[in-house]
Amino acid sequence: VRPSGPLPNTAGFAVVLAPFAELAGRRLRARLTPAVDRSAELDGILREFTATTAAALGGLAARALVLELQVARVEGRLAGATPQARFRDFVAGAGTGAGLVRLFTEYPVLARLAGRSCVNAVAAMAELLDRYAEDRAELVARLLAGRDPGPLVAVDRTAGDAHRRGRRVAVLRFADGSRVVYKPRPLAADRHFGELVDWYSTRAGTPVLRTPALLTRPGHGWSELIEARPCASPAELDRFYRRLGALLALAHVLDLTDLHHENLIACAGHPVLVDLETLFHPPLPEDPAADDPAGRALDASVQRIGLLPQLVLGDEGALDLSGLGGGAERRSPVETAGWEAAGTDAMRLV
């Protein structure tokens, strides 16, 4: 297949690994139960699964493919009048059966990694959909106010990093537009934190705090989707910051860390924490010879939590990633590798 349209970053390489992703999609379809069939529109879900799997495989193979692209360019084996056309010619050839045989003969470890990635993706997605079908009735009752949302129409698995053989946080969308969050880990800590917050909110003189509604299961759970909304008035803004101070105090008592901008949602007058993986975070042992009194003081303070402004410094400037000050789309100040001239035969890592 010869790709068309813009090909940013490693998007063009998804075409090369598409046969692997398509096989993964077929294997996923074969594993699904009738209960999933009855409660989900599988055609669209499987298309999205195949596309995201191909994109992930393209990223996995990108460095090897760019090297082979440069070898083909130097040897004059690429057809096309422009750099973009020559890139597309390379991708079309590499994605054939013969092209994949050549690639994986040259890079056998890449073949193993690609195969394992597909196996993990199928297992993780099948597990998610099976759990959805099993939990659907209570999920609707607990998180969607008992209103039937219609069939499941989409599963967005790009919301977080992969853990434990490809398992990811996912956002599930239903036919009526409502959404819930799937988390492939136990949510007992989140539930107990919510119970503590509920108790705290009943104390005299304390602000009422909000936590996401949850459905907990052994090994996984479901969460209400919290959407960001601005405050409607100065008074609501004042209440937001008072609640944020209360959350900061609770987080300090519970040794909760890593509350950067992705783990705090500003929902009108409520700051809502959406990831509590680091409750009771233990301090790291330090070398006595490298004692840093200032560092120890900061680690013992609320600064360690991550809610208050914290600057990440680099050669390109500084960036605030905190829950309070982060979230703006800015370039990272830390120099990282990236792709130059992506989608052309001059593509290279810089």
C-alpha positions as a Markdown table, in Angstrom:
| # | Residue | x | y | z |
|---|---|---|---|---|
| 1 | Val | 0.0 | 0.0 | 0.0 |
| 2 | Arg | 1.4 | 3.4 | -1.0 |
| 3 | Pro | 0.4 | 6.0 | 1.7 |
| 4 | Ser | -1.1 | 9.4 | 0.8 |
| 5 | Gly | -1.4 | 12.7 | 2.6 |
| 6 | Pro | 0.9 | 14.2 | 5.3 |
| 7 | Leu | 3.1 | 11.7 | 7.2 |
| 8 | Pro | 4.3 | 13.4 | 10.4 |
| 9 | Asn | 6.8 | 11.8 | 12.7 |
| 10 | Thr | 6.7 | 8.0 | 12.2 |
| 11 | Ala | 3.1 | 7.9 | 10.7 |
| 12 | Gly | 4.4 | 6.5 | 7.4 |
| 13 | Phe | 5.9 | 3.4 | 9.0 |
| 14 | Ala | 2.5 | 2.3 | 10.2 |
| 15 | Val | 1.9 | 1.1 | 6.6 |
| 16 | Val | 4.9 | -1.1 | 6.8 |
| 17 | Leu | 3.7 | -2.9 | 9.9 |
| 18 | Ala | 0.0 | -2.9 | 8.9 |
| 19 | Pro | 0.0 | -6.7 | 8.2 |
| 20 | Phe | 0.9 | -7.4 | 11.8 |
| 21 | Ala | -1.8 | -5.0 | 13.1 |
| 22 | Glu | -4.4 | -6.5 | 10.8 |
| 23 | Leu | -3.6 | -10.0 | 12.0 |
| 24 | Ala | -3.9 | -8.7 | 15.6 |
| 25 | Gly | -7.3 | -7.2 | 14.8 |
| 26 | Arg | -8.5 | -10.6 | 13.4 |
| 27 | Arg | -7.2 | -12.4 | 16.5 |
| 28 | Leu | -8.9 | -10.0 | 18.8 |
| 29 | Arg | -12.2 | -10.4 | 16.9 |
| 30 | Ala | -11.9 | -14.2 | 17.3 |
| 31 | Arg | -11.4 | -13.9 | 21.1 |
| 32 | Leu | -14.4 | -11.7 | 21.9 |
| 33 | Thr | -17.5 | -13.2 | 23.5 |
| 34 | Pro | -21.2 | -12.9 | 22.5 |
| 35 | Ala | -21.7 | -10.6 | 25.5 |
| 36 | Val | -19.3 | -8.1 | 24.0 |
| 37 | Asp | -21.0 | -8.4 | 20.6 |
| 38 | Arg | -24.3 | -7.6 | 22.1 |
| 39 | Ser | -23.2 | -4.4 | 23.8 |
| 40 | Ala | -20.6 | -2.8 | 21.5 |
| 41 | Glu | -20.3 | -1.7 | 17.8 |
| 42 | Leu | -17.3 | -3.8 | 17.1 |
| 43 | Asp | -16.5 | -2.8 | 13.5 |
| 44 | Gly | -15.5 | 0.7 | 14.5 |
| 45 | Ile | -13.7 | -0.4 | 17.6 |
| 46 | Leu | -11.7 | -3.0 | 15.7 |
| 47 | Arg | -10.7 | -0.5 | 13.0 |
| 48 | Glu | -9.4 | 1.9 | 15.7 |
| 49 | Phe | -7.6 | -0.9 | 17.4 |
| 50 | Thr | -5.9 | -2.0 | 14.2 |
| 51 | Ala | -4.9 | 1.6 | 13.4 |
| 52 | Thr | -3.5 | 2.4 | 16.8 |
| 53 | Thr | -1.6 | -0.9 | 16.9 |
| 54 | Ala | -0.1 | -0.2 | 13.5 |
| 55 | Ala | 1.0 | 3.2 | 14.6 |
| 56 | Ala | 2.6 | 1.8 | 17.8 |
| 57 | Leu | 4.5 | -0.8 | 15.7 |
| 58 | Gly | 5.6 | 1.9 | 13.3 |
| 59 | Gly | 7.1 | 3.8 | 16.2 |
| 60 | Leu | 8.8 | 0.6 | 17.4 |
| 61 | Ala | 10.4 | -0.1 | 14.1 |
| 62 | Ala | 11.2 | 3.5 | 13.1 |
| 63 | Arg | 14.9 | 3.6 | 13.8 |
| 64 | Ala | 15.6 | 0.5 | 11.9 |
| 65 | Leu | 13.4 | 1.6 | 9.0 |
| 66 | Val | 15.0 | 5.0 | 8.8 |
| 67 | Leu | 18.4 | 3.3 | 8.6 |
| 68 | Glu | 17.1 | 1.1 | 5.7 |
| 69 | Leu | 15.6 | 4.2 | 4.1 |
| 70 | Gln | 19.0 | 5.9 | 4.0 |
| 71 | Val | 20.7 | 2.8 | 2.6 |
| 72 | Ala | 18.1 | 2.6 | -0.1 |
| 73 | Arg | 18.5 | 6.3 | -0.9 |
| 74 | Val | 22.3 | 6.2 | -1.1 |
| 75 | Glu | 22.1 | 3.1 | -3.3 |
| 76 | Gly | 19.6 | 4.8 | -5.7 |
| 77 | Arg | 16.9 | 2.2 | -5.2 |
| 78 | Leu | 14.1 | 4.7 | -4.6 |
| 79 | Ala | 11.7 | 5.8 | -7.3 |
| 80 | Gly | 10.1 | 9.3 | -7.4 |
| 81 | Ala | 10.7 | 12.9 | -8.4 |
| 82 | Thr | 10.4 | 14.4 | -4.9 |
| 83 | Pro | 11.7 | 13.5 | -1.4 |
| 84 | Gln | 8.1 | 12.7 | -0.4 |
| 85 | Ala | 7.5 | 10.4 | -3.4 |
| 86 | Arg | 10.7 | 8.5 | -2.7 |
| 87 | Phe | 9.7 | 8.0 | 0.9 |
| 88 | Arg | 6.4 | 6.6 | -0.2 |
| 89 | Asp | 8.1 | 4.3 | -2.6 |
| 90 | Phe | 10.3 | 3.0 | 0.2 |
| 91 | Val | 7.3 | 2.5 | 2.5 |
| 92 | Ala | 5.3 | 0.7 | -0.1 |
| 93 | Gly | 8.2 | -1.8 | -0.8 |
| 94 | Ala | 9.0 | -2.4 | 2.8 |
| 95 | Gly | 5.4 | -3.3 | 3.6 |
| 96 | Thr | 5.2 | -6.1 | 1.1 |
| 97 | Gly | 5.8 | -9.7 | 2.2 |
| 98 | Ala | 9.2 | -9.8 | 0.7 |
| 99 | Gly | 10.1 | -6.4 | 2.3 |
| 100 | Leu | 9.1 | -7.6 | 5.7 |
| 101 | Val | 11.1 | -10.8 | 5.3 |
| 102 | Arg | 14.2 | -8.7 | 4.4 |
| 103 | Leu | 13.5 | -6.4 | 7.4 |
| 104 | Phe | 13.1 | -9.1 | 10.0 |
| 105 | Thr | 16.0 | -11.2 | 8.6 |
| 106 | Glu | 18.2 | -8.2 | 9.2 |
| 107 | Tyr | 16.6 | -7.3 | 12.5 |
| 108 | Pro | 15.4 | -10.5 | 14.2 |
| 109 | Val | 14.9 | -8.9 | 17.6 |
| 110 | Leu | 12.6 | -6.4 | 16.0 |
| 111 | Ala | 10.5 | -9.3 | 14.7 |
| 112 | Arg | 10.2 | -10.7 | 18.2 |
| 113 | Leu | 9.3 | -7.3 | 19.7 |
| 114 | Ala | 6.7 | -6.6 | 17.0 |
| 115 | Gly | 5.1 | -10.0 | 17.6 |
| 116 | Arg | 5.1 | -9.6 | 21.4 |
| 117 | Ser | 3.7 | -6.1 | 21.1 |
| 118 | Cys | 0.8 | -7.5 | 19.0 |
| 119 | Val | 0.1 | -10.4 | 21.4 |
| 120 | Asn | 0.1 | -8.0 | 24.4 |
| 121 | Ala | -2.2 | -5.6 | 22.6 |
| 122 | Val | -4.7 | -8.3 | 21.7 |
| 123 | Ala | -4.7 | -9.7 | 25.3 |
| 124 | Ala | -5.1 | -6.3 | 26.9 |
| 125 | Met | -7.9 | -5.2 | 24.6 |
| 126 | Ala | -9.7 | -8.5 | 25.0 |
| 127 | Glu | -9.4 | -8.2 | 28.7 |
| 128 | Leu | -10.8 | -4.7 | 28.7 |
| 129 | Leu | -13.8 | -5.6 | 26.5 |
| 130 | Asp | -14.6 | -8.7 | 28.5 |
| 131 | Arg | -14.5 | -6.7 | 31.7 |
| 132 | Tyr | -16.7 | -4.1 | 30.2 |
| 133 | Ala | -19.3 | -6.6 | 29.1 |
| 134 | Glu | -19.3 | -8.2 | 32.6 |
| 135 | Asp | -19.5 | -4.9 | 34.5 |
| 136 | Arg | -21.7 | -3.0 | 32.1 |
| 137 | Ala | -25.0 | -3.1 | 34.1 |
| 138 | Glu | -23.4 | -1.9 | 37.3 |
| 139 | Leu | -21.2 | 0.6 | 35.4 |
| 140 | Val | -24.4 | 2.2 | 34.0 |
| 141 | Ala | -26.0 | 2.2 | 37.4 |
| 142 | Arg | -23.1 | 3.7 | 39.3 |
| 143 | Leu | -21.4 | 6.0 | 36.8 |
| 144 | Leu | -24.1 | 6.9 | 34.3 |
| 145 | Ala | -27.0 | 7.6 | 36.6 |
| 146 | Gly | -28.8 | 4.5 | 35.4 |
| 147 | Arg | -29.5 | 5.9 | 31.9 |
| 148 | Asp | -28.8 | 3.4 | 29.1 |
| 149 | Pro | -26.1 | 5.0 | 27.0 |
| 150 | Gly | -26.5 | 2.7 | 24.0 |
| 151 | Pro | -23.8 | 0.4 | 22.7 |
| 152 | Leu | -20.1 | 1.1 | 23.2 |
| 153 | Val | -18.8 | 2.8 | 20.1 |
| 154 | Ala | -15.1 | 3.8 | 20.8 |
| 155 | Val | -12.2 | 2.9 | 23.0 |
| 156 | Asp | -9.5 | 5.5 | 23.3 |
| 157 | Arg | -6.3 | 3.8 | 24.6 |
| 158 | Thr | -4.1 | 6.9 | 24.1 |
| 159 | Ala | -4.8 | 8.4 | 27.5 |
| 160 | Gly | -1.7 | 7.0 | 29.3 |
| 161 | Asp | 1.4 | 4.9 | 29.3 |
| 162 | Ala | 1.4 | 1.1 | 28.8 |
| 163 | His | 2.0 | -1.0 | 31.9 |
| 164 | Arg | 2.0 | -4.8 | 32.6 |
| 165 | Arg | 2.2 | -6.1 | 29.1 |
| 166 | Gly | 0.4 | -3.4 | 27.2 |
| 167 | Arg | -2.4 | -2.6 | 29.6 |
| 168 | Arg | -3.5 | 1.1 | 29.4 |
| 169 | Val | -5.9 | 3.5 | 30.9 |
| 170 | Ala | -8.7 | 3.9 | 28.3 |
| 171 | Val | -11.7 | 6.2 | 27.8 |
| 172 | Leu | -14.8 | 4.4 | 26.6 |
| 173 | Arg | -17.4 | 6.3 | 24.6 |
| 174 | Phe | -21.0 | 5.2 | 24.1 |
| 175 | Ala | -23.6 | 5.9 | 21.4 |
| 176 | Asp | -25.2 | 8.8 | 23.4 |
| 177 | Gly | -21.8 | 10.5 | 23.8 |
| 178 | Ser | -21.3 | 9.7 | 27.5 |
| 179 | Arg | -17.9 | 8.4 | 28.6 |
| 180 | Val | -16.2 | 6.5 | 31.4 |
| 181 | Val | -12.6 | 5.7 | 32.3 |
| 182 | Tyr | -11.2 | 2.2 | 32.5 |
| 183 | Lys | -8.2 | 1.7 | 34.7 |
| 184 | Pro | -6.4 | -1.7 | 34.5 |
| 185 | Arg | -5.3 | -1.7 | 38.2 |
| 186 | Pro | -7.1 | -2.0 | 41.6 |
| 187 | Leu | -8.8 | 1.2 | 42.7 |
| 188 | Ala | -9.0 | 0.3 | 46.4 |
| 189 | Ala | -6.6 | 3.2 | 47.3 |
| 190 | Asp | -8.7 | 5.6 | 45.2 |
| 191 | Arg | -11.9 | 4.4 | 46.9 |
| 192 | His | -10.4 | 4.8 | 50.4 |
| 193 | Phe | -9.1 | 8.3 | 49.5 |
| 194 | Gly | -12.7 | 9.2 | 48.4 |
| 195 | Glu | -14.0 | 7.9 | 51.7 |
| 196 | Leu | -11.5 | 10.1 | 53.6 |
| 197 | Val | -12.4 | 13.1 | 51.5 |
| 198 | Asp | -16.1 | 12.5 | 52.1 |
| 199 | Trp | -15.4 | 12.4 | 55.9 |
| 200 | Tyr | -13.3 | 15.5 | 55.7 |
| 201 | Ser | -16.0 | 17.4 | 53.8 |
| 202 | Thr | -18.5 | 16.9 | 56.7 |
| 203 | Arg | -16.2 | 18.6 | 59.2 |
| 204 | Ala | -17.2 | 22.0 | 60.4 |
| 205 | Gly | -15.5 | 24.8 | 58.5 |
| 206 | Thr | -13.9 | 22.7 | 55.8 |
| 207 | Pro | -14.6 | 23.1 | 52.1 |
| 208 | Val | -16.6 | 20.3 | 50.3 |
| 209 | Leu | -14.2 | 18.4 | 48.1 |
| 210 | Arg | -15.0 | 16.2 | 45.1 |
| 211 | Thr | -13.6 | 12.9 | 43.9 |
| 212 | Pro | -14.6 | 10.9 | 40.9 |
| 213 | Ala | -17.3 | 8.3 | 41.3 |
| 214 | Leu | -15.8 | 4.8 | 41.1 |
| 215 | Leu | -16.8 | 1.2 | 40.4 |
| 216 | Thr | -14.1 | -1.0 | 41.9 |
| 217 | Arg | -13.4 | -4.6 | 40.9 |
| 218 | Pro | -10.6 | -7.0 | 41.8 |
| 219 | Gly | -7.6 | -6.1 | 39.6 |
| 220 | His | -9.3 | -3.2 | 37.8 |
| 221 | Gly | -11.9 | -0.4 | 38.0 |
| 222 | Trp | -14.0 | 2.2 | 36.3 |
| 223 | Ser | -14.1 | 5.9 | 37.0 |
| 224 | Glu | -16.3 | 8.8 | 36.2 |
| 225 | Leu | -14.8 | 11.0 | 33.5 |
| 226 | Ile | -14.0 | 14.5 | 34.9 |
| 227 | Glu | -14.1 | 17.2 | 32.3 |
| 228 | Ala | -12.3 | 20.5 | 32.7 |
| 229 | Arg | -14.5 | 23.6 | 33.0 |
| 230 | Pro | -13.7 | 27.2 | 33.9 |
| 231 | Cys | -14.9 | 28.9 | 37.0 |
| 232 | Ala | -18.0 | 31.0 | 36.3 |
| 233 | Ser | -17.4 | 33.8 | 38.9 |
| 234 | Pro | -14.7 | 35.3 | 41.2 |
| 235 | Ala | -16.5 | 33.7 | 44.1 |
| 236 | Glu | -16.2 | 30.2 | 42.5 |
| 237 | Leu | -12.5 | 30.9 | 41.8 |
| 238 | Asp | -12.0 | 31.7 | 45.5 |
| 239 | Arg | -13.7 | 28.4 | 46.4 |
| 240 | Phe | -11.5 | 26.5 | 43.9 |
| 241 | Tyr | -8.2 | 27.7 | 45.6 |
| 242 | Arg | -9.5 | 27.1 | 49.1 |
| 243 | Arg | -10.3 | 23.5 | 48.0 |
| 244 | Leu | -6.9 | 23.2 | 46.4 |
| 245 | Gly | -5.3 | 24.2 | 49.7 |
| 246 | Ala | -7.4 | 21.5 | 51.5 |
| 247 | Leu | -6.3 | 18.9 | 48.9 |
| 248 | Leu | -2.7 | 20.0 | 49.4 |
| 249 | Ala | -2.9 | 19.4 | 53.1 |
| 250 | Leu | -4.5 | 15.9 | 52.7 |
| 251 | Ala | -1.9 | 15.0 | 50.1 |
| 252 | His | 0.9 | 16.0 | 52.4 |
| 253 | Val | -0.6 | 13.9 | 55.3 |
| 254 | Leu | -0.9 | 10.9 | 53.0 |
| 255 | Asp | 2.6 | 11.2 | 51.3 |
| 256 | Leu | 0.9 | 11.6 | 47.9 |
| 257 | Thr | 3.2 | 12.8 | 45.1 |
| 258 | Asp | 3.3 | 13.2 | 41.3 |
| 259 | Leu | 0.3 | 15.5 | 41.2 |
| 260 | His | 1.4 | 17.2 | 38.0 |
| 261 | His | -0.9 | 18.9 | 35.6 |
| 262 | Glu | -2.2 | 15.7 | 34.0 |
| 263 | Asn | -3.3 | 14.3 | 37.3 |
| 264 | Leu | -5.4 | 17.3 | 38.4 |
| 265 | Ile | -8.6 | 18.4 | 36.6 |
| 266 | Ala | -10.0 | 21.9 | 37.2 |
| 267 | Cys | -13.8 | 21.3 | 37.0 |
| 268 | Ala | -15.3 | 24.7 | 37.7 |
| 269 | Gly | -14.9 | 25.3 | 41.4 |
| 270 | His | -13.5 | 21.9 | 42.1 |
| 271 | Pro | -9.9 | 20.7 | 41.7 |
| 272 | Val | -10.3 | 17.0 | 41.2 |
| 273 | Leu | -7.4 | 14.5 | 41.5 |
| 274 | Val | -7.7 | 11.7 | 39.0 |
| 275 | Asp | -4.6 | 9.5 | 39.6 |
| 276 | Leu | -3.6 | 8.4 | 43.1 |
| 277 | Glu | -1.0 | 5.7 | 42.3 |
| 278 | Thr | 1.6 | 7.3 | 44.6 |
| 279 | Leu | -0.3 | 7.3 | 47.9 |
| 280 | Phe | 2.0 | 6.7 | 50.8 |
| 281 | His | 5.0 | 7.2 | 48.6 |
| 282 | Pro | 8.1 | 6.0 | 50.4 |
| 283 | Pro | 11.2 | 8.2 | 50.6 |
| 284 | Leu | 14.3 | 7.0 | 48.8 |
| 285 | Pro | 17.3 | 6.1 | 51.0 |
| 286 | Glu | 20.1 | 8.6 | 50.5 |
| 287 | Asp | 23.8 | 8.3 | 50.7 |
| 288 | Pro | 24.8 | 10.0 | 54.0 |
| 289 | Ala | 27.9 | 11.3 | 52.3 |
| 290 | Ala | 25.8 | 13.2 | 49.9 |
| 291 | Asp | 23.5 | 14.8 | 52.5 |
| 292 | Asp | 21.6 | 17.8 | 51.2 |
| 293 | Pro | 19.8 | 19.7 | 54.0 |
| 294 | Ala | 17.9 | 22.0 | 51.5 |
| 295 | Gly | 16.8 | 18.9 | 49.5 |
| 296 | Arg | 15.7 | 17.2 | 52.7 |
| 297 | Ala | 13.7 | 20.2 | 53.7 |
| 298 | Leu | 11.9 | 20.4 | 50.3 |
| 299 | Asp | 11.2 | 16.6 | 50.4 |
| 300 | Ala | 9.6 | 17.0 | 53.8 |
| 301 | Ser | 7.4 | 19.9 | 52.6 |
| 302 | Val | 4.3 | 20.2 | 50.4 |
| 303 | Gln | 6.6 | 21.0 | 47.5 |
| 304 | Arg | 7.2 | 17.3 | 47.1 |
| 305 | Ile | 3.6 | 16.7 | 46.2 |
| 306 | Gly | 3.8 | 18.3 | 42.7 |
| 307 | Leu | 0.7 | 20.6 | 43.0 |
| 308 | Leu | 2.7 | 23.8 | 43.6 |
| 309 | Pro | 4.7 | 25.4 | 40.8 |
| 310 | Gln | 7.8 | 23.5 | 40.0 |
| 311 | Leu | 10.2 | 24.4 | 37.1 |
| 312 | Val | 11.9 | 21.8 | 35.0 |
| 313 | Leu | 15.1 | 23.5 | 33.8 |
| 314 | Gly | 17.0 | 22.7 | 30.6 |
| 315 | Asp | 19.2 | 24.3 | 28.0 |
| 316 | Glu | 16.1 | 25.6 | 26.2 |
| 317 | Gly | 14.6 | 27.4 | 29.2 |
| 318 | Ala | 12.2 | 26.3 | 31.9 |
| 319 | Leu | 8.7 | 24.6 | 32.0 |
| 320 | Asp | 6.2 | 24.3 | 34.9 |
| 321 | Leu | 4.7 | 20.9 | 35.0 |
| 322 | Ser | 2.9 | 21.2 | 38.3 |
| 323 | Gly | -0.8 | 20.7 | 38.9 |
| 324 | Leu | -1.3 | 24.3 | 39.7 |
| 325 | Gly | 0.8 | 26.0 | 37.0 |
| 326 | Gly | 1.2 | 23.4 | 34.2 |
| 327 | Gly | -0.9 | 22.3 | 31.3 |
| 328 | Ala | 0.0 | 24.9 | 28.7 |
| 329 | Glu | 1.3 | 23.6 | 25.4 |
| 330 | Arg | 4.9 | 24.5 | 25.5 |
| 331 | Arg | 8.1 | 23.1 | 24.1 |
| 332 | Ser | 10.1 | 21.0 | 26.6 |
| 333 | Pro | 13.2 | 22.8 | 27.8 |
| 334 | Val | 15.0 | 19.4 | 28.0 |
| 335 | Glu | 16.7 | 18.4 | 24.7 |
| 336 | Thr | 15.3 | 15.2 | 23.4 |
| 337 | Ala | 15.7 | 13.2 | 20.2 |
| 338 | Gly | 13.2 | 13.9 | 17.4 |
| 339 | Trp | 12.6 | 13.3 | 13.7 |
| 340 | Glu | 13.7 | 15.8 | 11.1 |
| 341 | Ala | 12.3 | 15.8 | 7.5 |
| 342 | Ala | 9.7 | 13.1 | 8.5 |
| 343 | Gly | 7.9 | 11.7 | 5.5 |
| 344 | Thr | 10.8 | 12.3 | 3.1 |
| 345 | Asp | 13.8 | 10.3 | 2.0 |
| 346 | Ala | 16.0 | 12.7 | 4.0 |
| 347 | Met | 14.3 | 11.6 | 7.3 |
| 348 | Arg | 16.7 | 11.3 | 10.2 |
| 349 | Leu | 16.9 | 11.3 | 14.0 |
| 350 | Val | 18.3 | 14.6 | 15.5 |
